Amino acid sequence: MKYKNLLVPFDGSEHAVNALEAAIDLADGVEGVTVHVLRVAEAAGAESGLSDYDGFEVYLNRRVNAAKEAMLAELAQANISTDGLVVAVEPSYSPTEGIICYAEDHNVDLIVMGRRGVGALRGMLGSVSYGILHNVDIPVMTVK
Ligand code: ATP
Ligand code: MG
């Protein structure tokens, strides 16, 4: 396989679980492939209610730690072992932005993500999937 760094943006939804299983399957038994699982913890300066930098750092850390705990619980619930996976949480004002930054920083060459997510109400594609498809040149595989 030509892809070496697979990124699965993970929001805990059924589609994201299916995407992660697809990525693990693609990487299975292939030398030199890394599967990154990323949760973007939405965090905004305005909503923190804090104006000083130290306070904002504490707020961000709290956000990231809570998101990591939630993600690990969701992975365990889905019976997905984190052995061999890179599990990451990044704070960002938007999931799309956080996913794009992470992909650029980690030489990601394939994104495998859910068609919809936890907010699924109607329609074919969630806003994060839409944002990624419209803003990156990296190949994207969407999974239902
Ligand atoms: P919307 O959020 O627009 O109401 P939705 O929740 O159904 O719709 P998306 O949010 O676009 O759909 O989710 C599609 C996929 O994007 C998810 O399956 C997951 O792969 C990824 N994703 C969404 N939110 C996050 C997040 N905060 N961190 C990481 N990945 C995410
Ligand atoms: Mg969503």
JSON list of C-alpha atoms in Angstrom, two decimals, residues 68-138:
[
{"chain": "A", "resi": 68, "resn": "LYS", "atom": "CA", "xyz": [-9.13, 12.10, 25.65]},
{"chain": "A", "resi": 69, "resn": "GLU", "atom": "CA", "xyz": [-10.92, 10.29, 28.46]},
{"chain": "A", "resi": 70, "resn": "ALA", "atom": "CA", "xyz": [-14.17, 10.30, 26.49]},
{"chain": "A", "resi": 71, "resn": "MET", "atom": "CA", "xyz": [-12.45, 9.00, 23.37]},
{"chain": "A", "resi": 72, "resn": "LEU", "atom": "CA", "xyz": [-10.66, 6.18, 25.22]},
{"chain": "A", "resi": 73, "resn": "ALA", "atom": "CA", "xyz": [-13.98, 5.13, 26.78]},
{"chain": "A", "resi": 74, "resn": "GLU", "atom": "CA", "xyz": [-15.67, 5.14, 23.36]},
{"chain": "A", "resi": 75, "resn": "LEU", "atom": "CA", "xyz": [-12.86, 3.05, 21.85]},
{"chain": "A", "resi": 76, "resn": "ALA", "atom": "CA", "xyz": [-13.10, 0.53, 24.70]},
{"chain": "A", "resi": 77, "resn": "GLN", "atom": "CA", "xyz": [-16.89, 0.44, 24.30]},
{"chain": "A", "resi": 78, "resn": "ALA", "atom": "CA", "xyz": [-16.44, -0.33, 20.59]},
{"chain": "A", "resi": 79, "resn": "ASN", "atom": "CA", "xyz": [-13.94, -3.09, 21.47]},
{"chain": "A", "resi": 80, "resn": "ILE", "atom": "CA", "xyz": [-11.15, -1.37, 19.61]},
{"chain": "A", "resi": 81, "resn": "SER", "atom": "CA", "xyz": [-7.69, -1.89, 21.06]},
{"chain": "A", "resi": 82, "resn": "THR", "atom": "CA", "xyz": [-5.41, 1.15, 21.00]},
{"chain": "A", "resi": 83, "resn": "ASP", "atom": "CA", "xyz": [-2.31, -1.05, 20.71]},
{"chain": "A", "resi": 84, "resn": "GLY", "atom": "CA", "xyz": [-0.32, 0.13, 17.73]},
{"chain": "A", "resi": 85, "resn": "LEU", "atom": "CA", "xyz": [-2.53, 3.19, 17.19]},
{"chain": "A", "resi": 86, "resn": "VAL", "atom": "CA", "xyz": [-1.44, 6.79, 17.72]},
{"chain": "A", "resi": 87, "resn": "VAL", "atom": "CA", "xyz": [-4.22, 8.30, 19.84]},
{"chain": "A", "resi": 88, "resn": "ALA", "atom": "CA", "xyz": [-4.27, 12.10, 19.71]},
{"chain": "A", "resi": 89, "resn": "VAL", "atom": "CA", "xyz": [-6.41, 14.97, 20.94]},
{"chain": "A", "resi": 90, "resn": "GLU", "atom": "CA", "xyz": [-5.97, 18.48, 19.61]},
{"chain": "A", "resi": 91, "resn": "PRO", "atom": "CA", "xyz": [-7.79, 21.60, 20.71]},
{"chain": "A", "resi": 92, "resn": "SER", "atom": "CA", "xyz": [-9.14, 23.81, 17.96]},
{"chain": "A", "resi": 93, "resn": "TYR", "atom": "CA", "xyz": [-11.94, 26.27, 17.38]},
{"chain": "A", "resi": 94, "resn": "SER", "atom": "CA", "xyz": [-13.30, 23.92, 14.72]},
{"chain": "A", "resi": 95, "resn": "PRO", "atom": "CA", "xyz": [-13.02, 20.15, 14.08]},
{"chain": "A", "resi": 96, "resn": "THR", "atom": "CA", "xyz": [-12.30, 20.75, 10.39]},
{"chain": "A", "resi": 97, "resn": "GLU", "atom": "CA", "xyz": [-9.46, 23.14, 11.17]},
{"chain": "A", "resi": 98, "resn": "GLY", "atom": "CA", "xyz": [-8.00, 20.80, 13.83]},
{"chain": "A", "resi": 99, "resn": "ILE", "atom": "CA", "xyz": [-8.09, 17.82, 11.46]},
{"chain": "A", "resi": 100, "resn": "ILE", "atom": "CA", "xyz": [-6.40, 19.77, 8.64]},
{"chain": "A", "resi": 101, "resn": "CYS", "atom": "CA", "xyz": [-3.62, 21.07, 10.95]},
{"chain": "A", "resi": 102, "resn": "TYR", "atom": "CA", "xyz": [-2.96, 17.60, 12.35]},
{"chain": "A", "resi": 103, "resn": "ALA", "atom": "CA", "xyz": [-2.85, 16.09, 8.85]},
{"chain": "A", "resi": 104, "resn": "GLU", "atom": "CA", "xyz": [-0.31, 18.69, 7.69]},
{"chain": "A", "resi": 105, "resn": "ASP", "atom": "CA", "xyz": [1.87, 18.27, 10.79]},
{"chain": "A", "resi": 106, "resn": "HIS", "atom": "CA", "xyz": [1.99, 14.47, 10.59]},
{"chain": "A", "resi": 107, "resn": "ASN", "atom": "CA", "xyz": [2.49, 13.81, 6.86]},
{"chain": "A", "resi": 108, "resn": "VAL", "atom": "CA", "xyz": [-0.93, 12.23, 6.61]},
{"chain": "A", "resi": 109, "resn": "ASP", "atom": "CA", "xyz": [-1.49, 10.76, 3.14]},
{"chain": "A", "resi": 110, "resn": "LEU", "atom": "CA", "xyz": [-4.96, 9.23, 3.60]},
{"chain": "A", "resi": 111, "resn": "ILE", "atom": "CA", "xyz": [-7.89, 10.42, 5.73]},
{"chain": "A", "resi": 112, "resn": "VAL", "atom": "CA", "xyz": [-10.50, 7.80, 6.63]},
{"chain": "A", "resi": 113, "resn": "MET", "atom": "CA", "xyz": [-13.56, 9.35, 8.24]},
{"chain": "A", "resi": 114, "resn": "GLY", "atom": "CA", "xyz": [-17.25, 8.84, 8.92]},
{"chain": "A", "resi": 115, "resn": "ARG", "atom": "CA", "xyz": [-19.79, 10.05, 6.38]},
{"chain": "A", "resi": 116, "resn": "ARG", "atom": "CA", "xyz": [-21.81, 11.46, 9.30]},
{"chain": "A", "resi": 117, "resn": "GLY", "atom": "CA", "xyz": [-21.06, 11.91, 12.97]},
{"chain": "A", "resi": 118, "resn": "VAL", "atom": "CA", "xyz": [-22.64, 12.31, 16.37]},
{"chain": "A", "resi": 119, "resn": "GLY", "atom": "CA", "xyz": [-24.75, 15.23, 15.15]},
{"chain": "A", "resi": 120, "resn": "ALA", "atom": "CA", "xyz": [-26.37, 13.22, 12.35]},
{"chain": "A", "resi": 121, "resn": "LEU", "atom": "CA", "xyz": [-29.82, 14.61, 11.70]},
{"chain": "A", "resi": 122, "resn": "ARG", "atom": "CA", "xyz": [-30.47, 14.48, 7.98]},
{"chain": "A", "resi": 123, "resn": "GLY", "atom": "CA", "xyz": [-28.69, 14.58, 4.67]},
{"chain": "A", "resi": 124, "resn": "MET", "atom": "CA", "xyz": [-25.78, 12.70, 3.22]},
{"chain": "A", "resi": 125, "resn": "LEU", "atom": "CA", "xyz": [-22.74, 14.35, 4.66]},
{"chain": "A", "resi": 126, "resn": "GLY", "atom": "CA", "xyz": [-21.88, 16.03, 7.92]},
{"chain": "A", "resi": 127, "resn": "SER", "atom": "CA", "xyz": [-20.36, 19.49, 8.01]},
{"chain": "A", "resi": 128, "resn": "VAL", "atom": "CA", "xyz": [-16.95, 18.24, 9.15]},
{"chain": "A", "resi": 129, "resn": "SER", "atom": "CA", "xyz": [-16.78, 15.66, 6.34]},
{"chain": "A", "resi": 130, "resn": "TYR", "atom": "CA", "xyz": [-17.90, 18.34, 3.91]},
{"chain": "A", "resi": 131, "resn": "GLY", "atom": "CA", "xyz": [-15.27, 20.79, 5.20]},
{"chain": "A", "resi": 132, "resn": "ILE", "atom": "CA", "xyz": [-12.47, 18.24, 4.85]},
{"chain": "A", "resi": 133, "resn": "LEU", "atom": "CA", "xyz": [-13.51, 17.15, 1.35]},
{"chain": "A", "resi": 134, "resn": "HIS", "atom": "CA", "xyz": [-13.57, 20.77, 0.24]},
{"chain": "A", "resi": 135, "resn": "ASN", "atom": "CA", "xyz": [-10.36, 21.94, 1.86]},
{"chain": "A", "resi": 136, "resn": "VAL", "atom": "CA", "xyz": [-7.70, 19.25, 1.53]},
{"chain": "A", "resi": 137, "resn": "ASP", "atom": "CA", "xyz": [-5.91, 17.70, -1.40]},
{"chain": "A", "resi": 138, "resn": "ILE", "atom": "CA", "xyz": [-5.13, 14.52, 0.54]}
]
